[in-house]
């Protein structure tokens, strides 16, 4: 767990467990832009590598296994020569000479990697490696503090807060004696760097040249071309064995943990074709911060929940060893308890597995232990070696309120760095589970009656409504049962609450058209994602969220929606369109290949049996069952742990209070003028109507021919044909060789021939 936390901060990033190596012609914008548009850049180490000798020059992009964009031909690259030639090589690291908030020059005609390749000397080999990972911690706040010190006369503000305080004191003393106080004007280029995405980087060079002095002189001259507020320098590394080991394993060294470049600086290193984000000043940043504070104050609209005192159940801690002995899973009840933790839903008891026993000895006696203890517990492996953890339902569960989670400092920090943030709840260690919908990029939520599914979806929607203005987020809600989303009618953020299923299909078609229209807008200004478009364009476009309750009901009534969901699932993310599907019955029909492929992020609350959990996630969950009422588990793209169990929050337990809260939030942005999204008008004709028209005009009833004519999947046609059988249009064939028998009346057929 500690390693995962460190990795997340991107200051001690762990190397990838494995890599995919792709051969590319150059590091041009066709390679760099899709990669920089990814939301996964902070989840692993990415490498750009060039190998040059007298015979060839080869460029490689190396990515973690979860990044599947086809940037080039997948290949294998061996650097065995380096292992065997430690004494013959020279190793260099290029780094920023000054504090990282200061930018280098980014307007050179060629990229730095292109320039470095020119350093290759005859009869030698040159290896260049650039490691990057996106920083996801609070580096921008640190940079703003350093920048403030810089504007007040400190030329080299430290990255350490305590040291900056000392520097400030010394500077104040010097100013007092000199009677002069230095105050710089704001610098647009520095502001721009701070407001862009930030990347930890490490640029390494290895060569076996015999003309080391010449090589270093040329390298030094080359780096001067990037002098600006900051400058690049090279350092000779004499620990060659460790250097080569880091190079081969694509591993950051500890010395680069404070080295950070912006997106535009990274592009100037990789490619001369840049997409520079629109510059903003620090005053703009301050205004953004003020707006964030205003949004945070919106949380005051949420009710304060009542907290009750709860204590660890010491009796169950004492009874557990006895129950294990009684179930014959251990011989000696004198076990070493390592940790007892009281969570919102379960109490965790971890102990060391006694000598002479293994995990399976205890796990296999699960039912016997339940019987001996008189409680329905779960058993999982402990975090440390040779430990086991018991999850025991709390006799008095803690109610988690949405307001307290949204006002938590961790969520406020997370929300300032993510576009569509939400909080799932608290995990078994009482830590917030924070996610962003843009990284999902679509979410499937499953749960039986009283599981907490609907409460969870409402919490996500309310969070986004409180955080985003109506001009930043537009919401479409599809509610087949006319129950779950009706309360959102009249919300400024909500375009429509659709209860008519035919209109729901039309809305999905219109969202597809909107997606394609957005891609056309993106291509006109040379960007691929909504964030980049909004940075460059004067006219901003909002994110769109489409929530569908009881997706299974919609799919059964209109099977064609699956293909529409597939199209949106495949392409809508970069266009800023995201889906949340909710269903009570996650059967194999719902969890089709389309859903599994396009909804990798999934949440489940209590279901009827273990098979349903397996259907949702493709594998069993580590817990025998969930307890209902907000006890959930999430599997999310880029998540370190495969599953995280959490207790979801409620707005209020009192329905009257919740209803009043919705009314308050409804009035939140009532006076803000927002132009509704003008989705392309598409006349609706269901696949069933199309099929009737086709059969009425052609007389064709063979499934294969009808599928070919309609251009839809075989299983969809089969379902539609079954509907026509039920409507007395068709009669099932006696054998597969024959088509269905058309039995509709001439009068009925005439209606469809007239259209």
XYZ file of C-alpha atoms in Angstrom:
755
model
C 0.000 0.000 0.000
C 2.810 2.422 0.898
C 4.513 1.721 -2.414
C 1.284 2.420 -4.282
C 0.830 5.751 -2.467
C 4.375 6.809 -3.290
C 3.874 5.817 -6.906
C 0.708 7.892 -7.067
C 2.599 10.988 -5.970
C 4.964 10.527 -8.919
C 8.008 11.428 -6.852
C 9.155 7.850 -6.327
C 7.478 6.258 -9.324
C 7.912 2.500 -9.476
C 9.034 0.978 -12.788
C 6.367 -0.744 -14.865
C 5.855 -4.438 -14.159
C 6.163 -4.981 -17.915
C 6.378 -2.823 -21.035
C 5.120 -2.639 -24.596
C 7.804 -1.441 -27.031
C 6.709 0.136 -30.315
C 8.925 1.123 -33.242
C 8.054 4.556 -34.713
C 9.524 6.616 -37.546
C 9.763 9.856 -35.572
C 8.358 11.410 -32.430
C 5.993 13.592 -34.449
C 2.559 14.843 -33.432
C 0.888 11.633 -34.659
C 2.768 9.880 -31.860
C 2.972 12.553 -29.173
C -0.515 14.091 -29.296
C -2.522 10.846 -28.747
C -0.188 9.925 -25.922
C -0.384 13.318 -24.229
C -4.170 13.212 -24.619
C -4.340 10.058 -22.490
C -5.625 10.151 -18.908
C -3.226 7.309 -18.031
C 0.054 9.249 -18.161
C 0.207 9.420 -14.383
C -0.343 5.694 -13.881
C 3.073 4.452 -15.053
C 6.409 5.293 -16.687
C 6.499 6.176 -20.402
C 9.757 6.213 -22.359
C 10.932 7.701 -25.669
C 14.140 6.093 -26.889
C 16.511 6.605 -29.813
C 19.353 4.266 -30.817
C 21.894 5.452 -33.406
C 24.926 3.757 -34.947
C 26.653 3.960 -38.326
C 24.052 1.658 -39.922
C 20.674 2.862 -38.634
C 18.630 5.172 -36.444
C 15.661 3.666 -34.593
C 13.036 5.357 -32.422
C 10.898 3.583 -29.835
C 7.956 4.497 -27.636
C 7.780 2.310 -24.523
C 4.528 2.238 -22.542
C 3.007 0.323 -19.606
C 0.908 -2.701 -20.602
C -2.404 -0.927 -19.927
C -1.748 1.708 -22.633
C -3.007 0.145 -25.882
C -2.979 3.025 -28.373
C -1.399 1.773 -31.630
C 1.431 4.299 -31.912
C 3.649 2.030 -34.006
C 4.685 -1.536 -34.724
C 5.099 -3.624 -31.573
C 8.618 -5.041 -31.333
C 11.399 -6.277 -29.055
C 14.488 -4.198 -28.189
C 17.577 -5.634 -26.499
C 20.274 -3.453 -24.928
C 22.608 -6.315 -24.064
C 25.580 -4.383 -25.454
C 25.324 -1.901 -22.592
C 25.488 -4.624 -19.947
C 28.733 -5.958 -21.358
C 30.463 -2.637 -22.078
C 30.302 -0.718 -18.812
C 33.966 0.308 -19.034
C 33.646 1.603 -22.611
C 30.670 3.921 -22.240
C 29.998 7.449 -20.975
C 26.752 8.212 -19.150
C 25.011 11.580 -18.905
C 21.843 12.992 -17.387
C 20.303 16.239 -18.649
C 18.398 18.259 -16.074
C 17.085 21.704 -15.192
C 19.713 23.888 -13.549
C 17.252 26.120 -11.688
C 13.998 25.533 -9.774
C 11.558 23.630 -11.967
C 8.825 26.285 -11.972
C 11.046 28.350 -14.289
C 10.579 27.418 -17.985
C 13.115 26.644 -20.703
C 12.893 28.044 -24.249
C 10.346 26.156 -26.364
C 10.413 27.908 -29.769
C 13.433 26.201 -31.382
C 13.058 24.971 -34.966
C 14.022 21.387 -34.100
C 13.189 19.309 -31.037
C 15.788 18.524 -28.397
C 15.741 14.805 -29.225
C 16.353 15.645 -32.891
C 19.256 17.893 -31.899
C 20.743 15.242 -29.619
C 20.714 12.681 -32.430
C 23.118 14.947 -34.342
C 25.746 14.327 -31.660
C 26.354 10.816 -32.965
C 29.975 10.343 -33.989
C 31.327 7.887 -36.526
C 32.271 4.405 -35.267
C 30.215 4.862 -32.118
C 26.751 4.184 -30.747
C 24.421 6.705 -29.159
C 21.503 5.836 -26.850
C 18.969 8.479 -25.794
C 16.148 7.838 -23.309
C 13.471 10.239 -22.055
C 11.367 8.951 -19.138
C 8.150 10.778 -18.231
C 5.170 10.362 -15.939
C 2.470 12.906 -15.206
C 2.562 14.410 -11.717
C -0.743 14.030 -9.864
C 0.156 15.540 -6.513
C -0.160 19.191 -5.426
C 2.928 20.364 -7.339
C 1.077 23.404 -8.737
C 0.509 24.804 -5.245
C 4.225 24.379 -4.508
C 5.132 26.116 -7.769
C 2.785 29.022 -7.025
C 4.469 29.446 -3.624
C 7.923 29.385 -5.267
C 6.761 31.806 -7.956
C 5.479 34.197 -5.302
C 8.905 34.133 -3.620
C 10.551 34.691 -7.009
C 8.399 37.770 -7.668
C 9.478 39.088 -4.266
C 13.163 38.932 -5.191
C 14.259 35.365 -4.366
C 16.163 34.174 -7.468
C 16.389 30.530 -6.347
C 13.385 29.724 -4.131
C 13.771 26.274 -2.602
C 11.305 23.473 -3.302
C 11.176 22.899 0.477
C 8.764 25.100 2.408
C 10.962 25.351 5.507
C 13.980 26.377 3.447
C 11.897 28.999 1.635
C 10.949 30.442 5.004
C 14.637 30.726 5.913
C 15.394 32.310 2.520
C 12.583 34.809 3.067
C 13.933 35.800 6.472
C 17.438 36.331 5.093
C 16.074 38.359 2.162
C 14.033 40.547 4.529
C 17.149 41.279 6.585
C 19.145 42.175 3.452
C 16.335 44.400 2.185
C 16.143 46.125 5.544
C 19.854 46.959 5.530
C 19.926 48.002 1.876
C 16.694 49.934 2.042
C 15.703 48.363 -1.282
C 12.970 45.821 -1.939
C 12.965 43.924 -5.242
C 9.542 43.283 -6.759
C 9.365 41.578 -10.159
C 6.459 41.890 -12.567
C 4.427 38.813 -13.360
C 5.921 36.707 -16.186
C 3.422 35.182 -18.627
C 5.718 32.280 -19.579
C 6.126 31.212 -15.950
C 2.383 31.492 -15.330
C 1.745 29.376 -18.412
C 4.064 26.613 -17.216
C 2.388 26.426 -13.818
C -1.086 26.201 -15.347
C -0.265 23.361 -17.747
C -0.021 19.641 -17.004
C 3.257 18.784 -15.282
C 5.542 15.823 -15.942
C 8.393 14.371 -13.965
C 11.164 13.689 -16.463
C 14.610 12.164 -16.727
C 16.684 12.489 -19.914
C 19.612 10.063 -20.200
C 22.368 9.676 -22.790
C 24.829 6.813 -23.233
C 27.622 6.794 -25.826
C 30.827 4.832 -26.462
C 32.514 7.616 -28.395
C 36.302 7.907 -28.281
C 36.057 11.699 -28.486
C 34.422 12.387 -25.150
C 35.636 15.976 -24.849
C 34.313 16.928 -28.277
C 31.009 15.211 -27.518
C 30.608 17.128 -24.254
C 31.521 20.469 -25.842
C 28.921 19.966 -28.572
C 26.336 18.833 -26.032
C 26.962 21.918 -23.925
C 26.546 24.234 -26.932
C 23.372 22.461 -27.993
C 21.756 22.844 -24.559
C 22.423 26.593 -24.577
C 19.779 26.942 -27.302
C 17.176 26.193 -24.615
C 18.340 28.875 -22.160
C 15.463 31.049 -20.986
C 14.318 31.642 -17.396
C 15.742 28.185 -16.786
C 18.478 26.291 -18.572
C 19.451 22.693 -19.238
C 22.762 21.253 -18.088
C 24.347 17.822 -18.387
C 25.841 15.854 -15.523
C 28.365 13.071 -16.032
C 27.394 9.968 -14.061
C 30.295 7.887 -12.818
C 28.143 5.148 -11.286
C 27.798 3.475 -14.662
C 26.520 0.114 -13.502
C 23.590 1.632 -11.606
C 22.969 4.105 -14.429
C 22.746 1.309 -17.018
C 20.527 -0.752 -14.714
C 18.095 2.180 -14.407
C 18.271 2.702 -18.174
C 17.465 -0.924 -18.983
C 14.595 -1.060 -16.470
C 13.209 2.366 -17.480
C 13.493 3.413 -13.858
C 13.694 6.922 -12.449
C 16.643 7.728 -10.216
C 15.977 9.520 -6.937
C 17.867 12.647 -8.041
C 15.146 13.570 -10.553
C 12.214 13.629 -8.131
C 11.948 17.451 -8.254
C 12.566 17.706 -12.020
C 9.337 18.809 -13.710
C 8.508 20.111 -17.178
C 5.250 21.408 -18.633
C 3.349 20.011 -21.588
C 4.737 22.637 -23.978
C 8.287 21.988 -22.742
C 7.782 18.264 -23.222
C 6.589 18.856 -26.781
C 9.666 20.987 -27.505
C 11.836 18.080 -26.342
C 9.922 15.480 -28.351
C 8.635 17.258 -31.430
C 8.918 20.675 -33.028
C 5.181 20.548 -33.878
C 3.652 22.020 -30.741
C 0.149 22.581 -29.499
C 0.744 25.273 -26.895
C -2.074 25.667 -24.378
C -3.654 29.102 -24.154
C -1.660 31.230 -21.729
C -3.292 32.399 -18.530
C -1.900 34.598 -15.808
C -1.614 33.784 -12.148
C -4.460 36.248 -11.620
C -6.580 33.937 -13.775
C -5.488 31.091 -11.524
C -6.507 33.101 -8.467
C -9.907 33.771 -10.051
C -10.268 30.041 -10.738
C -9.427 29.392 -7.102
C -12.069 31.900 -6.019
C -14.621 30.124 -8.191
C -13.577 26.819 -6.639
C -14.126 28.292 -3.171
C -17.594 29.399 -4.311
C -18.322 25.880 -5.514
C -17.071 24.436 -2.249
C -19.457 26.772 -0.422
C -22.256 25.149 -2.434
C -21.741 22.148 -0.192
C -23.430 24.192 2.548
C -26.685 23.330 0.792
C -26.248 19.723 1.882
C -27.609 18.707 5.294
C -25.344 17.904 8.229
C -25.739 14.307 9.317
C -25.940 13.081 12.867
C -22.902 11.134 14.068
C -23.112 8.384 16.660
C -20.308 7.110 18.867
C -19.088 3.672 17.853
C -16.416 1.484 19.382
C -14.476 -1.596 18.379
C -16.350 -4.736 19.381
C -13.808 -6.220 21.792
C -16.024 -9.263 22.372
C -15.792 -10.362 18.749
C -12.005 -9.920 18.852
C -11.885 -12.281 21.831
C -14.405 -14.746 20.372
C -12.737 -15.109 16.969
C -9.750 -17.289 18.061
C -12.136 -19.564 19.980
C -14.370 -19.889 16.922
C -11.344 -20.760 14.757
C -10.334 -23.474 17.214
C -13.901 -24.772 17.356
C -14.039 -24.908 13.534
C -10.759 -26.898 13.603
C -9.013 -24.362 11.369
C -6.249 -23.791 13.970
C -4.966 -25.906 16.836
C -4.001 -23.213 19.344
C -6.352 -20.262 20.000
C -3.470 -18.137 21.339
C -3.004 -16.166 18.115
C -1.118 -12.907 17.600
C -3.572 -10.130 16.704
C -1.733 -7.547 14.591
C -4.432 -4.988 13.888
C -8.066 -4.216 14.658
C -9.747 -1.472 12.649
C -13.320 -0.213 12.819
C -14.666 0.754 9.404
C -18.016 2.182 8.420
C -19.429 -1.217 7.444
C -17.084 -3.919 8.700
C -14.615 -4.410 11.503
C -11.242 -5.682 10.267
C -9.256 -8.077 12.433
C -5.826 -9.091 11.158
C -3.620 -11.683 12.799
C -0.525 -13.667 12.018
C -1.219 -17.145 10.659
C 0.005 -19.584 13.349
C 3.030 -21.737 12.605
C 2.136 -25.043 11.022
C -0.850 -23.514 9.215
C -1.363 -21.861 5.850
C -3.995 -19.442 4.589
C -6.101 -22.149 2.921
C -6.384 -24.089 6.212
C -8.483 -21.236 7.547
C -10.132 -20.041 4.331
C -11.484 -23.514 3.540
C -13.241 -23.614 6.920
C -15.167 -20.421 6.142
C -18.661 -21.857 6.672
C -17.654 -23.653 9.874
C -16.170 -20.427 11.260
C -19.391 -18.565 10.413
C -21.364 -21.190 12.290
C -19.064 -21.117 15.323
C -19.059 -17.324 15.450
C -22.727 -16.846 14.618
C -21.913 -14.166 12.075
C -21.560 -13.932 8.289
C -17.910 -12.934 7.948
C -15.518 -12.592 5.015
C -11.938 -13.848 4.958
C -9.217 -12.240 2.812
C -5.433 -12.285 2.706
C -3.692 -9.723 4.888
C -1.474 -7.006 3.446
C 1.673 -8.466 4.999
C 3.150 -11.911 4.422
C 1.667 -14.785 6.456
C -1.272 -12.734 7.717
C -5.025 -13.158 7.369
C -7.832 -10.611 7.737
C -11.404 -11.184 8.882
C -14.118 -8.752 7.827
C -16.918 -8.852 10.377
C -20.139 -6.860 9.839
C -20.489 -4.032 12.341
C -23.449 -4.400 14.654
C -23.930 -0.633 14.299
C -22.860 0.666 10.902
C -21.672 4.228 10.446
C -23.771 6.471 8.244
C -21.521 8.330 5.795
C -22.898 11.716 4.754
C -22.047 13.281 1.408
C -21.498 16.739 2.880
C -18.635 15.668 5.161
C -16.864 13.881 2.294
C -17.135 16.821 -0.112
C -15.854 19.229 2.533
C -12.879 16.964 3.234
C -9.555 18.593 2.303
C -8.520 15.554 0.264
C -11.583 15.798 -1.944
C -11.185 19.546 -2.400
C -7.580 19.046 -3.500
C -8.582 16.186 -5.811
C -11.477 18.134 -7.321
C -9.229 21.077 -8.176
C -7.027 18.778 -10.286
C -9.719 16.702 -12.046
C -12.455 17.603 -14.518
C -15.389 15.455 -13.311
C -14.487 14.280 -9.796
C -16.725 12.335 -7.454
C -16.360 10.428 -4.212
C -17.473 6.799 -3.986
C -17.380 6.790 -0.192
C -14.890 5.569 2.412
C -12.938 2.329 2.157
C -12.324 -0.273 4.851
C -9.435 1.850 6.182
C -11.707 4.918 6.491
C -9.937 6.619 3.565
C -11.847 8.491 0.871
C -12.265 6.647 -2.443
C -11.915 9.403 -5.054
C -12.473 8.936 -8.781
C -12.874 11.066 -11.904
C -15.447 10.237 -14.558
C -13.152 11.382 -17.378
C -10.785 8.554 -16.435
C -13.505 5.885 -16.209
C -14.410 6.879 -19.005
C -17.923 5.412 -18.599
C -19.381 3.807 -15.493
C -21.582 0.749 -14.981
C -23.426 0.594 -11.630
C -25.196 -2.602 -10.530
C -27.198 -3.446 -7.439
C -30.363 -5.150 -6.256
C -33.235 -3.438 -4.429
C -32.057 -1.662 -1.224
C -28.428 -2.205 -2.193
C -27.631 1.514 -2.388
C -27.253 1.710 -6.176
C -29.670 4.600 -6.680
C -28.335 6.506 -3.667
C -24.817 6.190 -5.094
C -25.822 7.457 -8.550
C -27.642 10.407 -6.965
C -24.558 11.253 -4.897
C -22.407 11.286 -8.049
C -24.881 13.531 -9.888
C -25.307 15.961 -6.990
C -21.534 16.190 -6.501
C -20.968 17.134 -10.137
C -23.882 19.593 -10.105
C -22.481 21.338 -7.017
C -18.961 21.458 -8.466
C -19.677 22.424 -12.067
C -21.675 25.315 -13.449
C -24.407 24.605 -16.026
C -22.111 26.050 -18.707
C -19.454 23.471 -17.793
C -21.671 20.384 -17.536
C -24.912 19.378 -19.252
C -26.821 16.289 -18.143
C -29.284 13.999 -19.937
C -31.159 11.475 -17.795
C -33.098 8.451 -19.056
C -35.560 7.023 -16.537
C -37.681 4.106 -17.848
C -39.524 3.600 -14.541
C -40.193 7.334 -14.023
C -38.916 7.057 -10.456
C -35.183 7.616 -10.004
C -34.460 10.833 -11.931
C -37.768 12.712 -11.838
C -36.474 14.972 -9.038
C -33.920 16.461 -11.472
C -36.596 18.102 -13.628
C -35.994 21.845 -13.522
C -32.295 21.630 -12.623
C -30.253 24.151 -14.619
C -27.656 21.500 -15.453
C -30.210 18.995 -16.717
C -31.222 19.231 -20.367
C -33.932 16.591 -20.160
C -35.299 13.787 -18.022
C -36.518 11.298 -20.620
C -39.128 8.745 -19.619
C -40.398 7.821 -23.099
C -38.245 4.955 -24.366
C -38.552 5.893 -28.032
C -37.330 9.390 -27.183
C -34.474 7.814 -25.220
C -33.272 6.070 -28.372
C -33.477 9.385 -30.244
C -31.397 11.106 -27.554
C -28.664 8.479 -27.922
C -28.649 9.031 -31.694
C -28.394 12.766 -31.136
C -25.519 12.331 -28.714
C -23.700 10.306 -31.372
C -24.266 13.147 -33.842
C -23.034 15.666 -31.237
C -19.933 13.521 -30.699
C -19.143 13.545 -34.428
C -19.781 17.305 -34.625
C -17.332 17.867 -31.799
C -14.650 15.824 -33.530
C -15.095 18.015 -36.611
C -14.574 21.111 -34.440
C -11.480 19.546 -32.886
C -9.927 18.727 -36.258
C -10.366 22.307 -37.483
C -8.030 23.649 -34.786
C -5.747 20.607 -34.590
C -6.730 19.090 -31.232
C -8.113 15.709 -30.191
C -9.677 16.250 -26.764
C -12.205 18.555 -25.177
C -9.682 20.026 -22.716
C -7.295 21.001 -25.511
C -10.188 22.477 -27.499
C -11.399 24.589 -24.586
C -7.836 25.809 -23.985
C -7.474 27.016 -27.585
C -10.995 28.050 -28.547
C -12.810 31.189 -27.449
C -16.130 29.323 -27.420
C -16.061 26.620 -24.744
C -18.043 23.414 -24.995
C -19.398 21.680 -21.886
C -18.962 18.120 -20.748
C -22.040 15.973 -21.320
C -23.169 13.277 -18.906
C -25.877 10.811 -19.906
C -27.298 8.734 -17.062
C -29.473 5.713 -17.854
C -31.390 3.997 -15.071
C -32.548 0.389 -15.556
C -30.510 -0.033 -18.716
C -31.720 -3.626 -18.973
C -35.337 -2.471 -19.404
C -34.343 -0.038 -22.144
C -32.244 -2.660 -23.936
C -35.012 -5.271 -23.794
C -37.557 -2.852 -25.237
C -35.162 -1.460 -27.849
C -32.290 -3.877 -28.578
C -30.781 -1.375 -31.016
C -29.608 0.824 -28.130
C -26.687 -1.531 -27.538
C -25.064 -0.513 -30.820
C -25.573 3.148 -29.941
C -24.007 2.596 -26.519
C -21.122 0.847 -28.280
C -20.453 3.833 -30.561
C -20.547 6.272 -27.661
C -18.436 3.962 -25.527
C -15.728 3.738 -28.161
C -15.351 7.400 -29.103
C -17.283 9.749 -26.815
C -14.648 10.075 -24.086
C -12.317 12.486 -25.894
C -15.352 14.507 -27.003
C -16.293 15.047 -23.357
C -19.372 12.795 -23.404
C -19.642 10.223 -20.605
C -22.190 7.537 -19.733
C -23.422 6.107 -16.441
C -25.509 2.944 -16.841
C -27.389 1.527 -13.857
C -29.100 -1.857 -13.701
C -30.656 -4.138 -11.087
C -30.170 -7.329 -13.066
C -26.632 -7.790 -14.373
C -27.340 -10.915 -16.409
C -25.300 -12.100 -19.381
C -27.553 -10.191 -21.770
C -26.730 -6.911 -20.029
C -23.044 -7.770 -19.598
C -22.520 -8.316 -23.309
C -19.184 -7.962 -25.045
C -20.095 -4.353 -25.842
C -20.523 -3.447 -22.172
C -17.459 -5.392 -21.030
C -15.271 -3.666 -23.616
C -16.538 -0.113 -23.220
C -17.296 -0.060 -19.491
C -14.076 -1.274 -17.831
C -14.924 0.789 -14.730
C -17.710 -0.885 -12.766
C -19.376 -0.501 -9.381
C -21.486 -3.152 -7.716
C -23.577 -3.122 -4.596
C -25.317 -6.139 -3.071
C -26.490 -8.676 -5.651
C -28.502 -11.864 -5.276
C -25.640 -14.345 -5.597
C -21.924 -14.773 -6.282
C -22.555 -15.622 -9.945
C -23.936 -12.132 -10.513
C -20.761 -10.530 -9.110
C -18.776 -12.742 -11.472
C -20.990 -11.605 -14.349
C -20.360 -7.938 -13.510
C -16.604 -8.104 -13.014
C -15.620 -11.163 -15.035
C -14.253 -12.699 -11.851
C -15.393 -13.258 -8.295
C -14.941 -10.502 -5.724
C -12.727 -11.140 -2.664
C -15.762 -10.895 -0.383
C -18.381 -13.610 -0.124
C -21.160 -11.057 -0.350
C -21.899 -7.391 0.225
C -24.222 -6.247 2.980
C -26.571 -3.860 1.195
C -27.437 -0.232 1.998
C -24.379 1.316 0.356
C -21.832 -1.454 0.910
C -20.143 -1.435 -2.499
C -17.095 -2.540 -4.453
C -15.421 -0.745 -7.359
C -13.118 -1.893 -10.152
C -11.753 1.183 -11.929
C -9.351 1.867 -14.794
C -5.809 2.456 -13.495
C -6.711 1.452 -9.935
C -3.754 -0.087 -8.067
C -5.883 -2.654 -6.226
C -8.181 -4.766 -8.383
C -11.136 -4.170 -6.046
C -11.823 -1.503 -3.419
C -14.671 -2.070 -0.986
C -16.362 1.097 0.253
C -19.375 2.469 2.085
C -21.247 4.927 -0.128
C -22.547 8.224 1.272
C -26.130 9.421 1.616
C -27.446 12.949 1.283
C -29.824 12.405 4.200
C -31.715 9.536 5.831
C -34.790 11.751 6.110
C -36.748 11.802 2.826
C -38.299 15.193 3.613
C -34.874 16.714 4.280
C -33.520 15.204 1.060
C -36.455 16.570 -0.932
C -35.868 20.072 0.471
C -32.163 19.752 -0.318
C -32.962 18.964 -3.953
C -35.164 22.068 -4.111
C -32.317 24.233 -2.754
C -29.856 22.824 -5.270
C -32.404 23.254 -8.072
C -32.427 26.998 -7.340
C -28.629 27.178 -7.156
C -27.970 28.319 -10.732
C -31.522 29.330 -11.640
C -30.471 32.823 -12.685
C -27.477 31.713 -14.735
C -28.238 31.893 -18.445
C -27.086 28.766 -20.219
C -27.665 28.020 -23.863
C -29.047 24.518 -24.207
C -27.118 22.084 -26.345
C -28.750 21.986 -29.750
C -28.541 18.313 -30.570
C -29.082 17.435 -34.205
C -32.753 16.710 -34.888
C -33.126 13.049 -35.829
C -36.463 11.505 -36.723
C -36.967 8.332 -34.751
C -37.724 5.012 -36.365
C -37.078 1.959 -34.246
C -35.380 -1.124 -35.607
C -38.688 -2.944 -35.146
C -40.467 -0.417 -37.383
C -37.686 -0.672 -39.955
C -38.020 -4.447 -39.929
C -41.800 -4.275 -40.412
C -41.356 -1.917 -43.344
C -38.717 -4.188 -44.906
C -40.827 -7.348 -44.553
C -44.012 -5.636 -45.752
C -42.331 -4.357 -48.911
C -40.099 -7.324 -49.754
C -41.847 -10.337 -48.240
C -38.410 -11.496 -47.004
C -38.508 -13.439 -43.695
C -35.119 -15.161 -43.588
C -33.073 -13.871 -40.644
C -29.730 -13.864 -42.479
C -31.071 -11.779 -45.386
C -32.889 -9.371 -43.083
C -29.745 -8.898 -40.995
C -27.802 -8.136 -44.158
C -30.375 -5.586 -45.331
C -30.619 -3.821 -41.965
C -26.916 -3.943 -41.138
C -27.423 -4.975 -37.513
C -26.279 -7.914 -35.423
C -27.808 -11.378 -35.835
C -28.913 -11.608 -32.205
C -30.702 -8.235 -32.482
C -32.607 -9.416 -35.575
C -33.535 -12.648 -33.793
C -34.947 -10.698 -30.846
C -36.931 -8.450 -33.190
C -38.302 -11.473 -35.057
C -39.471 -12.914 -31.746
C -41.332 -9.660 -31.074
C -43.043 -9.979 -34.465
C -44.070 -13.524 -33.565
C -45.640 -12.193 -30.360
C -47.421 -9.443 -32.356
C -48.884 -12.096 -34.725
C -46.909 -10.803 -37.687
C -44.876 -13.972 -38.111
C -45.044 -17.641 -37.346
C -41.933 -19.552 -36.316
C -40.460 -21.800 -39.053
C -40.757 -25.552 -38.844
C -37.050 -25.893 -39.676
C -34.011 -23.625 -39.869
C -33.876 -24.085 -43.641
C -37.156 -22.217 -44.050
C -37.851 -18.618 -43.175
C -40.497 -17.373 -40.790
C -44.044 -17.530 -42.174
C -45.634 -14.125 -42.757
C -49.126 -14.185 -41.199
C -49.874 -10.461 -40.795
C -53.133 -9.351 -42.390
C -53.145 -7.562 -45.739
C -54.579 -4.528 -43.989
C -51.668 -4.438 -41.527
C -49.101 -4.901 -44.293
C -50.692 -2.127 -46.336
C -50.046 0.355 -43.519
C -46.322 -0.275 -43.781
C -46.231 -0.360 -47.562
C -47.697 3.127 -47.662
C -44.767 4.667 -45.748
